[in-house]
Amino acid sequence: MEVLSVQGLCKRYATFALSEVGFAVRQGEIMGFIGRNGAGKTTTLKSLLNIVHPDAGVIRFFGLSFAEHEMEIKRRIGFVSGGMDQYMRKRLSTITSVTRSFYPSWDDDAYRGYLRRFALDERKTPNQLSAGMRIKYSLSLALSHRAELLILDEPTSGLDPVSRDELLDIFLALAREGVSILFSTHITGDLDRCADGITYIREGRIFSSEPLETFVGKYRALALTEDQLTDRVRDMAIGLKPAKHGYTAVALAGDAQALGLPSNKADLETIMVHVEKEGQA
Amino acid sequence: MRQLLGKEIRLALHPTNLIFLSLSALLLVPDYPYYVVFFYTTLGLFFVCLTGRENHDIEYGLMLPVQKRSLVRGRVAFSVLIELAQLLLAVPFAILRGAISPAPNAVGIEANVAFFGFSLLLMGLYNLAFFPRYYRNPSRVGRAYLWGSVVFSLVMIVLELLTHVQPFFRDRLDTPDPLYLGAKLAVLGLGAAAYLLLTWIAYRVSARRFETLDL
């Protein structure tokens, strides 16, 4: 079942445009939304919730049109943009008390459970929490109103590797419980670890939206020496760039096989770096 | 609406709102431009919007299951609450002022029924000047307040000047209560009606602008 489907989303600014953005998130799926800074990730996520007004496109949550069922949809999702940086000097208990009042479905037992699980002290204020703890608090709020879909904009940015790892564990546990997660990031290593699907946006257009394994399986990573740089290799290599020892690139799996050169499984970061490099050429 | 007001009071309320509410006591000062009390009210509401920007209040509101225009409704309703609280708190001080110091106010209008009517008009004009500009671009709250305070100040100066130079204002409206109470009650009624109308227009325009704003 699709909890979110986006088709033909367009938004034009003077210097940037989202063009025909489309992707879907299924129940219990972790969808990574990747792209370099300025590619359109945040604009897309904001467009989903009408924070930015799309010029065109069809957006459906749980099969429902956002325009016609805004309140119901907002009660069933959790949206976290960046870290929890709102009302940094108010106690968590006060923020929770206000937030709770907006949700008829608020589950206080679940909230207490998340506080214990994340070792959060309600007497503290957000500015007394680390960035990781603030994200966990945001998740506690979202999950305590039984959000079925979490939309997270750069939730792991600014977190240390251990905190990021903890957060990814939480995402995996939530997905097992049936919660769907759409999260944007440019830290692709996080997605290698937990994502089921990848939606990759480049310059406002969807470059790819498919299962993670399918996407990374399309590419092979090449480490090349000067002697191996024939014209044929240059033609087939994507994002050829100098490295510490020789050159690196990725190639489509079929091309890499045809070249007969040694290649390795490519991870998301390697693919993204070279695809973006190719785009600049 | 109850939840939105709860959010405003528990999260957005600025300490100066309470301090400025206590400045209703300035009506006890024998010679003072009493409209300044309500200028402080607008200053306190500006602080709410200013610290709201620093506290990412709008971003918080956008995460809640409410429409964008509801956030505007909550903020305007909260402002009305503060403005009317300031006015109601000023009433006993106005009565006390008349009782303990019957000498006329040498600076401006007396603290009488007409004064409250004109104060309502001033706050309505401020709401209309401030909120639509603020919700056109909430990050430029200073510009919106500059415009709002200029409108408030200019009208306030005109009203005070009228009590010195215009016969009806000077001889009828700028007198201690209960003299010419009928005329003053008419001013109060018209001021209240103007306040409601101007604030309602301010809300409608602000909500429309904010609804279409890309954040």
Short mmCIF file of C-alpha atoms in Angstrom, two decimals:
data_model
loop_
_atom_site.label_atom_id
_atom_site.label_comp_id
_atom_site.label_asym_id
_atom_site.label_seq_id
_atom_site.Cartn_x
_atom_site.Cartn_y
_atom_site.Cartn_z
CA MET A 1 0.00 0.00 0.00
CA GLU A 2 1.33 3.42 -0.92
CA VAL A 3 1.25 5.89 1.96
CA LEU A 4 2.53 8.68 -0.25
CA SER A 5 2.46 9.17 -3.98
CA VAL A 6 3.75 12.20 -5.81
CA GLN A 7 3.18 12.74 -9.53
CA GLY A 8 4.19 15.59 -11.80
CA LEU A 9 5.16 17.98 -9.02
CA CYS A 10 6.35 21.28 -10.44
CA LYS A 11 7.45 24.47 -8.80
CA ARG A 12 9.17 27.31 -10.60
CA TYR A 13 11.30 30.02 -9.02
CA ALA A 14 13.32 32.69 -10.77
CA THR A 15 16.54 30.70 -10.60
CA PHE A 16 15.39 27.17 -9.84
CA ALA A 17 12.58 24.81 -10.77
CA LEU A 18 11.23 21.48 -9.65
CA SER A 19 10.18 19.64 -12.78
CA GLU A 20 7.82 16.66 -12.93
CA VAL A 21 8.93 15.27 -9.60
CA GLY A 22 7.35 11.89 -8.92
CA PHE A 23 7.94 9.07 -6.45
CA ALA A 24 6.06 6.86 -4.00
CA VAL A 25 6.57 5.54 -0.49
CA ARG A 26 5.00 2.27 0.59
CA GLN A 27 3.91 1.26 4.07
CA GLY A 28 6.82 0.25 6.28
CA GLU A 29 9.34 1.48 3.75
CA ILE A 30 12.32 3.71 4.46
CA MET A 31 12.77 5.95 1.46
CA GLY A 32 15.95 7.97 1.24
CA PHE A 33 15.65 11.24 -0.58
CA ILE A 34 19.06 12.25 -1.82
CA GLY A 35 20.59 15.01 -3.82
CA ARG A 36 23.29 17.57 -3.40
CA ASN A 37 22.65 20.87 -1.65
CA GLY A 38 20.20 22.96 -3.65
CA ALA A 39 18.94 20.02 -5.73
CA GLY A 40 15.37 20.53 -4.51
CA LYS A 41 15.00 18.15 -1.56
CA THR A 42 13.63 20.63 0.94
CA THR A 43 11.46 22.36 -1.65
CA THR A 44 9.96 18.99 -2.56
CA LEU A 45 9.26 18.04 1.05
CA LYS A 46 7.73 21.43 1.78
CA SER A 47 5.61 21.16 -1.36
CA LEU A 48 4.16 17.90 -0.07
CA LEU A 49 2.65 19.77 2.87
CA ASN A 50 1.75 22.93 0.97
CA ILE A 51 4.33 24.93 2.95
CA VAL A 52 5.59 25.71 -0.51
CA HIS A 53 2.79 25.93 -3.07
CA PRO A 54 3.39 23.71 -6.09
CA ASP A 55 2.52 25.03 -9.53
CA ALA A 56 1.35 21.59 -10.59
CA GLY A 57 1.28 18.00 -9.46
CA VAL A 58 -0.80 15.40 -7.67
CA ILE A 59 0.10 14.53 -4.08
CA ARG A 60 -1.78 11.84 -2.21
CA PHE A 61 -1.22 10.63 1.33
CA PHE A 62 -2.84 7.31 2.23
CA GLY A 63 -4.72 7.60 -1.04
CA LEU A 64 -6.21 10.95 0.03
CA SER A 65 -5.76 14.30 -1.65
CA PHE A 66 -3.87 16.71 0.62
CA ALA A 67 -6.00 19.67 -0.44
CA GLU A 68 -9.22 17.91 0.54
CA HIS A 69 -8.04 16.08 3.66
CA GLU A 70 -5.33 18.35 5.06
CA MET A 71 -6.27 17.97 8.73
CA GLU A 72 -6.69 14.20 8.63
CA ILE A 73 -3.42 13.79 6.76
CA LYS A 74 -1.50 16.09 9.10
CA ARG A 75 -2.75 14.07 12.06
CA ARG A 76 -1.46 10.88 10.46
CA ILE A 77 2.01 12.11 9.59
CA GLY A 78 4.95 13.59 11.43
CA PHE A 79 7.07 16.26 9.79
CA VAL A 80 10.43 17.23 11.19
CA SER A 81 12.44 19.85 9.37
CA GLY A 82 16.07 19.92 10.42
CA GLY A 83 16.77 19.53 14.11
CA MET A 84 14.26 20.37 16.81
CA ASP A 85 15.19 24.03 17.10
CA GLN A 86 11.85 25.50 18.10
CA TYR A 87 11.37 27.11 21.47
CA MET A 88 14.81 26.16 22.61
CA ARG A 89 14.31 27.67 26.08
CA LYS A 90 10.95 26.11 26.87
CA ARG A 91 10.80 22.91 28.85
CA LEU A 92 10.05 19.77 26.89
CA SER A 93 7.06 19.20 29.17
CA THR A 94 5.59 22.56 28.09
CA ILE A 95 6.21 21.94 24.39
CA THR A 96 4.71 18.47 24.72
CA SER A 97 1.69 19.77 26.58
CA VAL A 98 0.95 22.28 23.83
CA THR A 99 1.62 19.79 21.03
CA ARG A 100 -0.54 17.11 22.65
CA SER A 101 -3.55 19.42 22.70
CA PHE A 102 -3.68 19.42 18.89
CA TYR A 103 -3.91 15.64 18.53
CA PRO A 104 -7.07 13.76 19.54
CA SER A 105 -5.20 10.51 18.97
CA TRP A 106 -2.34 11.39 21.34
CA ASP A 107 -1.09 8.30 23.18
CA ASP A 108 0.44 9.40 26.46
CA ASP A 109 1.57 5.89 27.36
CA ALA A 110 3.45 5.71 24.08
CA TYR A 111 4.97 9.13 24.75
CA ARG A 112 6.19 8.05 28.19
CA GLY A 113 7.58 4.94 26.58
CA TYR A 114 9.56 6.93 24.03
CA LEU A 115 10.88 9.24 26.76
CA ARG A 116 12.22 6.20 28.58
CA ARG A 117 13.49 4.57 25.40
CA PHE A 118 15.37 7.71 24.36
CA ALA A 119 16.38 8.67 27.93
CA LEU A 120 14.75 12.08 27.58
CA ASP A 121 14.19 14.25 30.65
CA GLU A 122 11.07 16.39 30.25
CA ARG A 123 12.38 18.98 32.68
CA LYS A 124 15.11 19.94 30.23
CA THR A 125 14.86 22.50 27.47
CA PRO A 126 15.86 21.75 23.86
CA ASN A 127 18.98 23.88 24.18
CA GLN A 128 20.11 21.57 27.00
CA LEU A 129 19.91 18.58 24.66
CA SER A 130 22.41 17.41 22.08
CA ALA A 131 21.39 17.55 18.42
CA GLY A 132 20.76 13.81 18.49
CA MET A 133 18.57 14.02 21.56
CA ARG A 134 16.58 16.85 20.01
CA ILE A 135 15.85 14.68 16.98
CA LYS A 136 14.80 11.88 19.30
CA TYR A 137 12.45 14.28 21.07
CA SER A 138 10.96 15.32 17.72
CA LEU A 139 10.44 11.67 16.87
CA SER A 140 8.80 11.09 20.26
CA LEU A 141 6.30 13.84 19.53
CA ALA A 142 5.60 12.54 16.04
CA LEU A 143 5.23 8.93 17.12
CA SER A 144 3.09 9.71 20.14
CA HIS A 145 0.31 10.94 17.92
CA ARG A 146 0.69 7.63 16.09
CA ALA A 147 2.18 9.05 12.91
CA GLU A 148 2.07 6.44 10.17
CA LEU A 149 4.48 8.35 7.94
CA LEU A 150 7.47 10.37 9.08
CA ILE A 151 8.78 13.04 6.74
CA LEU A 152 12.20 14.09 7.95
CA ASP A 153 14.30 16.78 6.35
CA GLU A 154 18.00 16.18 6.98
CA PRO A 155 17.45 14.48 10.36
CA THR A 156 21.01 13.18 10.62
CA SER A 157 22.81 16.38 9.62
CA GLY A 158 25.07 17.61 12.37
CA LEU A 159 24.95 14.37 14.31
CA ASP A 160 28.08 12.50 15.30
CA PRO A 161 28.50 8.99 13.84
CA VAL A 162 27.34 7.24 17.01
CA SER A 163 24.18 9.35 17.26
CA ARG A 164 23.49 8.81 13.58
CA ASP A 165 23.88 5.09 14.04
CA GLU A 166 21.46 5.13 16.97
CA LEU A 167 18.96 7.09 14.93
CA LEU A 168 19.19 4.65 12.03
CA ASP A 169 18.55 1.79 14.44
CA ILE A 170 15.43 3.62 15.55
CA PHE A 171 14.33 4.08 11.94
CA LEU A 172 14.78 0.38 11.25
CA ALA A 173 12.79 -0.54 14.36
CA LEU A 174 10.00 1.86 13.39
CA ALA A 175 9.86 0.48 9.86
CA ARG A 176 9.50 -3.03 11.29
CA GLU A 177 6.52 -1.70 13.26
CA GLY A 178 4.94 -0.52 9.98
CA VAL A 179 5.88 3.17 10.13
CA SER A 180 6.96 4.59 6.78
CA ILE A 181 9.84 7.04 6.66
CA LEU A 182 10.80 9.50 3.98
CA PHE A 183 13.98 11.26 4.86
CA SER A 184 16.17 13.58 2.94
CA THR A 185 19.88 13.59 3.44
CA HIS A 186 23.12 14.10 1.65
CA ILE A 187 24.85 11.68 4.02
CA THR A 188 24.36 8.74 1.73
CA GLY A 189 26.13 6.31 4.03
CA ASP A 190 23.08 6.45 6.28
CA LEU A 191 20.91 5.19 3.47
CA ASP A 192 23.24 2.34 2.54
CA ARG A 193 22.56 1.09 6.04
CA CYS A 194 18.82 1.45 6.36
CA ALA A 195 16.96 2.53 3.21
CA ASP A 196 14.69 0.27 1.22
CA GLY A 197 14.36 2.73 -1.62
CA ILE A 198 16.17 5.72 -3.04
CA THR A 199 14.77 8.78 -4.68
CA TYR A 200 17.58 10.78 -6.18
CA ILE A 201 16.90 14.35 -7.26
CA ARG A 202 19.26 16.35 -9.48
CA GLU A 203 18.70 19.99 -10.36
CA GLY A 204 15.00 19.75 -9.58
CA ARG A 205 14.37 16.55 -11.57
CA ILE A 206 14.08 12.98 -10.35
CA PHE A 207 17.14 11.13 -11.58
CA SER A 208 16.05 7.83 -10.12
CA SER A 209 13.42 6.45 -7.77
CA GLU A 210 13.65 2.73 -7.13
CA PRO A 211 14.71 0.08 -4.61
CA LEU A 212 18.17 0.74 -3.18
CA GLU A 213 19.60 -2.57 -4.36
CA THR A 214 18.31 -2.02 -7.89
CA PHE A 215 19.83 1.45 -8.00
CA VAL A 216 23.27 0.56 -6.68
CA GLY A 217 23.24 -2.65 -8.73
CA LYS A 218 23.21 -0.58 -11.91
CA TYR A 219 26.67 0.78 -11.27
CA ARG A 220 30.19 -0.49 -10.68
CA ALA A 221 32.99 1.53 -9.12
CA LEU A 222 36.19 1.81 -11.14
CA ALA A 223 39.69 2.59 -9.87
CA LEU A 224 41.82 3.35 -12.91
CA THR A 225 45.46 3.98 -13.68
CA GLU A 226 46.71 6.42 -16.31
CA ASP A 227 47.49 3.50 -18.62
CA GLN A 228 43.90 2.23 -18.44
CA LEU A 229 42.43 5.53 -19.62
CA THR A 230 41.69 4.61 -23.21
CA ASP A 231 39.16 6.57 -25.26
CA ARG A 232 36.68 3.74 -24.80
CA VAL A 233 37.09 3.85 -21.03
CA ARG A 234 36.71 7.64 -21.06
CA ASP A 235 33.48 7.26 -23.06
CA MET A 236 31.96 4.72 -20.72
CA ALA A 237 33.23 6.08 -17.42
CA ILE A 238 30.81 8.30 -15.52
CA GLY A 239 32.28 11.21 -13.58
CA LEU A 240 35.90 10.35 -14.22
CA LYS A 241 38.02 12.26 -11.73
CA PRO A 242 41.57 12.21 -10.40
CA ALA A 243 42.12 10.43 -7.12
CA LYS A 244 45.07 10.01 -4.78
CA HIS A 245 46.37 7.10 -6.87
CA GLY A 246 45.15 7.38 -10.46
CA TYR A 247 41.50 8.00 -11.30
CA THR A 248 38.06 6.95 -10.09
CA ALA A 249 34.74 6.70 -11.88
CA VAL A 250 31.60 4.64 -11.96
CA ALA A 251 30.24 2.84 -14.97
CA LEU A 252 26.97 1.14 -15.76
CA ALA A 253 27.32 -2.49 -14.75
CA GLY A 254 27.09 -3.72 -18.36
CA ASP A 255 29.69 -1.22 -19.53
CA ALA A 256 32.05 -2.13 -16.71
CA GLN A 257 31.77 -5.78 -17.71
CA ALA A 258 32.35 -4.92 -21.36
CA LEU A 259 35.48 -2.96 -20.51
CA GLY A 260 36.91 -6.00 -18.79
CA LEU A 261 38.50 -3.90 -16.09
CA PRO A 262 38.43 -4.76 -12.39
CA SER A 263 35.51 -3.07 -10.67
CA ASN A 264 33.83 -3.08 -7.29
CA LYS A 265 30.31 -2.78 -5.98
CA ALA A 266 29.51 0.90 -5.83
CA ASP A 267 27.97 2.46 -2.77
CA LEU A 268 25.55 5.39 -2.90
CA GLU A 269 28.16 8.02 -2.15
CA THR A 270 30.45 6.81 -4.90
CA ILE A 271 27.58 6.77 -7.38
CA MET A 272 26.31 10.19 -6.36
CA VAL A 273 29.74 11.84 -6.40
CA HIS A 274 30.52 10.59 -9.88
CA VAL A 275 27.06 11.17 -11.32
CA GLU A 276 27.19 14.75 -10.06
CA LYS A 277 30.72 15.10 -11.43
CA GLU A 278 29.51 13.88 -14.80
CA GLY A 279 26.73 16.44 -14.68
CA GLN A 280 29.26 19.23 -14.26
CA ALA A 281 31.39 18.11 -17.20
CA MET B 1 -9.14 28.03 18.74
CA ARG B 2 -8.63 26.92 22.35
CA GLN B 3 -5.52 24.98 21.34
CA LEU B 4 -4.17 27.86 19.27
CA LEU B 5 -4.63 30.32 22.12
CA GLY B 6 -3.05 27.79 24.48
CA LYS B 7 -0.04 27.63 22.18
CA GLU B 8 0.21 31.42 22.11
CA ILE B 9 -0.07 31.79 25.87
CA ARG B 10 2.18 28.90 26.85
CA LEU B 11 4.83 29.24 24.15
CA ALA B 12 4.65 32.61 22.41
CA LEU B 13 3.77 34.95 25.28
CA HIS B 14 6.70 37.28 25.97
CA PRO B 15 7.43 38.41 29.56
CA THR B 16 7.14 42.03 28.49
CA ASN B 17 3.46 41.42 27.66
CA LEU B 18 2.76 41.02 31.37
CA ILE B 19 5.05 43.92 32.34
CA PHE B 20 3.40 46.18 29.79
CA LEU B 21 -0.07 45.15 30.99
CA SER B 22 0.91 46.60 34.36
CA LEU B 23 1.63 49.91 32.63
CA SER B 24 -2.13 50.51 32.58
CA ALA B 25 -1.24 52.10 35.93
CA LEU B 26 0.30 55.00 33.99
CA LEU B 27 -3.21 56.40 33.91
CA LEU B 28 -2.56 57.47 37.48
CA VAL B 29 0.11 59.93 36.32
CA PRO B 30 -1.57 63.37 36.50
CA ASP B 31 -0.18 64.82 33.27
CA TYR B 32 0.67 62.19 30.65
CA PRO B 33 -0.22 61.25 27.08
CA TYR B 34 -2.32 58.26 28.11
CA TYR B 35 -2.42 56.69 24.64
CA VAL B 36 1.21 55.72 25.24
CA VAL B 37 -0.09 52.91 27.47
CA PHE B 38 -1.45 51.21 24.36
CA PHE B 39 1.71 51.95 22.43
CA TYR B 40 3.43 49.70 24.95
CA THR B 41 0.81 47.05 24.18
CA THR B 42 1.80 47.10 20.53
CA LEU B 43 5.47 46.98 21.51
CA GLY B 44 4.82 43.84 23.56
CA LEU B 45 3.01 42.21 20.62
CA PHE B 46 5.94 43.09 18.40
CA PHE B 47 8.22 41.28 20.86
CA VAL B 48 5.98 38.20 20.56
CA CYS B 49 6.47 38.16 16.79
CA LEU B 50 10.16 39.03 17.04
CA THR B 51 10.96 36.26 19.51
CA GLY B 52 8.65 34.02 17.52
CA ARG B 53 11.02 34.42 14.62
CA GLU B 54 14.01 33.53 16.80
CA ASN B 55 12.09 30.60 18.31
CA HIS B 56 10.95 29.34 14.90
CA ASP B 57 7.35 29.67 16.00
CA ILE B 58 5.97 29.45 12.48
CA GLU B 59 8.01 26.33 11.73
CA TYR B 60 6.62 24.78 14.91
CA GLY B 61 3.10 25.75 13.89
CA LEU B 62 3.52 24.23 10.45
CA MET B 63 4.23 20.85 12.04
CA LEU B 64 0.87 20.92 13.81
CA PRO B 65 -2.36 19.64 12.27
CA VAL B 66 -3.72 23.10 11.52
CA GLN B 67 -4.09 25.14 8.38
CA LYS B 68 -1.74 28.04 7.79
CA ARG B 69 -4.55 30.54 8.18
CA SER B 70 -5.31 29.07 11.60
CA LEU B 71 -1.86 30.12 12.78
CA VAL B 72 -2.76 33.67 11.77
CA ARG B 73 -6.10 33.39 13.54
CA GLY B 74 -4.35 32.22 16.71
CA ARG B 75 -1.88 35.10 16.68
CA VAL B 76 -4.49 37.76 15.96
CA ALA B 77 -6.82 36.33 18.62
CA PHE B 78 -3.96 36.36 21.10
CA SER B 79 -3.25 40.00 20.22
CA VAL B 80 -6.91 40.90 20.74
CA LEU B 81 -6.75 39.17 24.12
CA ILE B 82 -3.72 41.22 25.18
CA GLU B 83 -5.11 44.47 23.80
CA LEU B 84 -8.46 44.06 25.54
CA ALA B 85 -6.75 42.97 28.76
CA GLN B 86 -4.69 46.17 28.64
CA LEU B 87 -7.84 48.19 28.14
CA LEU B 88 -9.82 46.45 30.89
CA LEU B 89 -6.92 46.80 33.31
CA ALA B 90 -6.76 50.50 32.50
CA VAL B 91 -10.41 51.11 33.46
CA PRO B 92 -9.97 50.97 37.25
CA PHE B 93 -6.89 53.18 37.00
CA ALA B 94 -8.88 55.70 34.96
CA ILE B 95 -11.58 55.76 37.63
CA LEU B 96 -8.93 56.05 40.36
CA ARG B 97 -7.21 58.86 38.45
CA GLY B 98 -10.42 60.87 38.41
CA ALA B 99 -11.05 60.22 42.08
CA ILE B 100 -7.63 61.11 43.50
CA SER B 101 -6.55 63.82 41.07
CA PRO B 102 -9.43 65.70 39.53
CA ALA B 103 -7.11 68.31 37.95
CA PRO B 104 -7.22 68.13 34.12
CA ASN B 105 -4.50 66.33 32.18
CA ALA B 106 -2.32 69.15 30.82
CA VAL B 107 -0.62 66.94 28.23
CA GLY B 108 -3.43 65.21 26.41
CA ILE B 109 -6.90 63.71 26.64
CA GLU B 110 -8.43 62.88 29.99
CA ALA B 111 -8.62 59.25 31.01
CA ASN B 112 -12.31 59.13 30.20
CA VAL B 113 -14.79 57.05 28.21
CA ALA B 114 -13.88 58.77 24.94
CA PHE B 115 -10.20 58.02 25.57
CA PHE B 116 -11.01 54.29 25.59
CA GLY B 117 -12.95 54.62 22.36
CA PHE B 118 -10.04 56.35 20.65
CA SER B 119 -7.63 53.78 22.13
CA LEU B 120 -9.65 51.01 20.52
CA LEU B 121 -9.48 52.87 17.22
CA LEU B 122 -5.70 53.20 17.60
CA MET B 123 -5.24 49.50 18.30
CA GLY B 124 -7.48 48.57 15.40
CA LEU B 125 -5.42 50.77 13.09
CA TYR B 126 -2.24 49.25 14.46
CA ASN B 127 -3.56 45.73 13.83
CA LEU B 128 -4.45 46.67 10.26
CA ALA B 129 -1.08 48.29 9.65
CA PHE B 130 1.04 45.60 11.32
CA PHE B 131 -0.41 42.15 10.69
CA PRO B 132 -0.87 42.21 6.90
CA ARG B 133 2.71 43.45 6.51
CA TYR B 134 4.02 40.95 9.02
CA TYR B 135 2.33 38.01 7.30
CA ARG B 136 3.56 39.13 3.91
CA ASN B 137 7.04 38.22 5.15
CA PRO B 138 7.31 37.18 8.82
CA SER B 139 11.09 37.33 8.77
CA ARG B 140 10.83 41.11 8.28
CA VAL B 141 8.91 41.71 11.46
CA GLY B 142 10.87 44.91 12.19
CA ARG B 143 9.63 46.61 9.04
CA ALA B 144 6.05 45.62 9.81
CA TYR B 145 6.37 47.05 13.30
CA LEU B 146 7.95 50.25 12.02
CA TRP B 147 4.93 50.76 9.78
CA GLY B 148 2.49 49.85 12.53
CA SER B 149 4.11 52.14 15.08
CA VAL B 150 4.28 55.04 12.61
CA VAL B 151 0.54 54.72 11.92
CA PHE B 152 -0.20 54.44 15.65
CA SER B 153 2.02 57.42 16.53
CA LEU B 154 0.69 59.70 13.81
CA VAL B 155 -2.95 59.05 14.66
CA MET B 156 -2.15 59.40 18.36
CA ILE B 157 -0.53 62.80 17.74
CA VAL B 158 -3.50 63.92 15.68
CA LEU B 159 -5.93 62.83 18.41
CA GLU B 160 -3.95 64.63 21.09
CA LEU B 161 -3.67 67.78 18.97
CA LEU B 162 -7.43 67.75 18.44
CA THR B 163 -7.97 67.92 22.20
CA HIS B 164 -6.04 71.20 22.18
CA VAL B 165 -7.33 72.87 19.02
CA GLN B 166 -10.66 71.43 17.93
CA PRO B 167 -13.59 72.82 19.93
CA PHE B 168 -15.72 69.62 20.07
CA PHE B 169 -12.76 67.53 21.16
CA ARG B 170 -11.46 70.20 23.55
CA ASP B 171 -14.74 71.18 25.15
CA ARG B 172 -16.75 67.97 25.09
CA LEU B 173 -14.60 64.89 24.65
CA ASP B 174 -11.57 66.04 26.65
CA THR B 175 -13.50 66.51 29.87
CA PRO B 176 -13.76 64.46 33.03
CA ASP B 177 -16.55 61.88 33.20
CA PRO B 178 -19.49 62.00 33.44
CA LEU B 179 -19.64 65.30 31.55
CA TYR B 180 -21.00 64.90 28.01
CA LEU B 181 -21.25 61.16 28.60
CA GLY B 182 -23.55 60.66 25.63
CA ALA B 183 -20.97 61.92 23.14
CA LYS B 184 -18.21 59.96 24.84
CA LEU B 185 -20.24 56.75 24.83
CA ALA B 186 -20.83 57.29 21.12
CA VAL B 187 -17.05 57.57 20.63
CA LEU B 188 -16.56 54.41 22.67
CA GLY B 189 -19.12 52.56 20.58
CA LEU B 190 -17.68 53.76 17.31
CA GLY B 191 -14.15 52.98 18.55
CA ALA B 192 -15.19 49.44 19.50
CA ALA B 193 -16.88 48.93 16.13
CA ALA B 194 -13.85 50.31 14.30
CA TYR B 195 -11.57 48.05 16.33
CA LEU B 196 -13.57 44.96 15.48
CA LEU B 197 -13.84 45.87 11.81
CA LEU B 198 -10.19 46.85 11.37
CA THR B 199 -8.95 43.77 13.23
CA TRP B 200 -11.22 41.50 11.21
CA ILE B 201 -9.92 43.03 7.97
CA ALA B 202 -6.37 42.70 9.31
CA TYR B 203 -6.97 38.99 9.95
CA ARG B 204 -8.57 38.34 6.56
CA VAL B 205 -5.81 40.09 4.61
CA SER B 206 -3.06 38.52 6.74
CA ALA B 207 -4.50 35.02 6.43
CA ARG B 208 -4.81 35.34 2.65
CA ARG B 209 -1.24 36.58 2.33
CA PHE B 210 0.18 33.95 4.66
CA GLU B 211 -1.75 31.17 2.98
CA THR B 212 -0.11 31.93 -0.36
CA LEU B 213 3.35 32.57 1.07
CA ASP B 214 6.05 30.03 0.25
CA LEU B 215 8.00 29.39 3.45
#
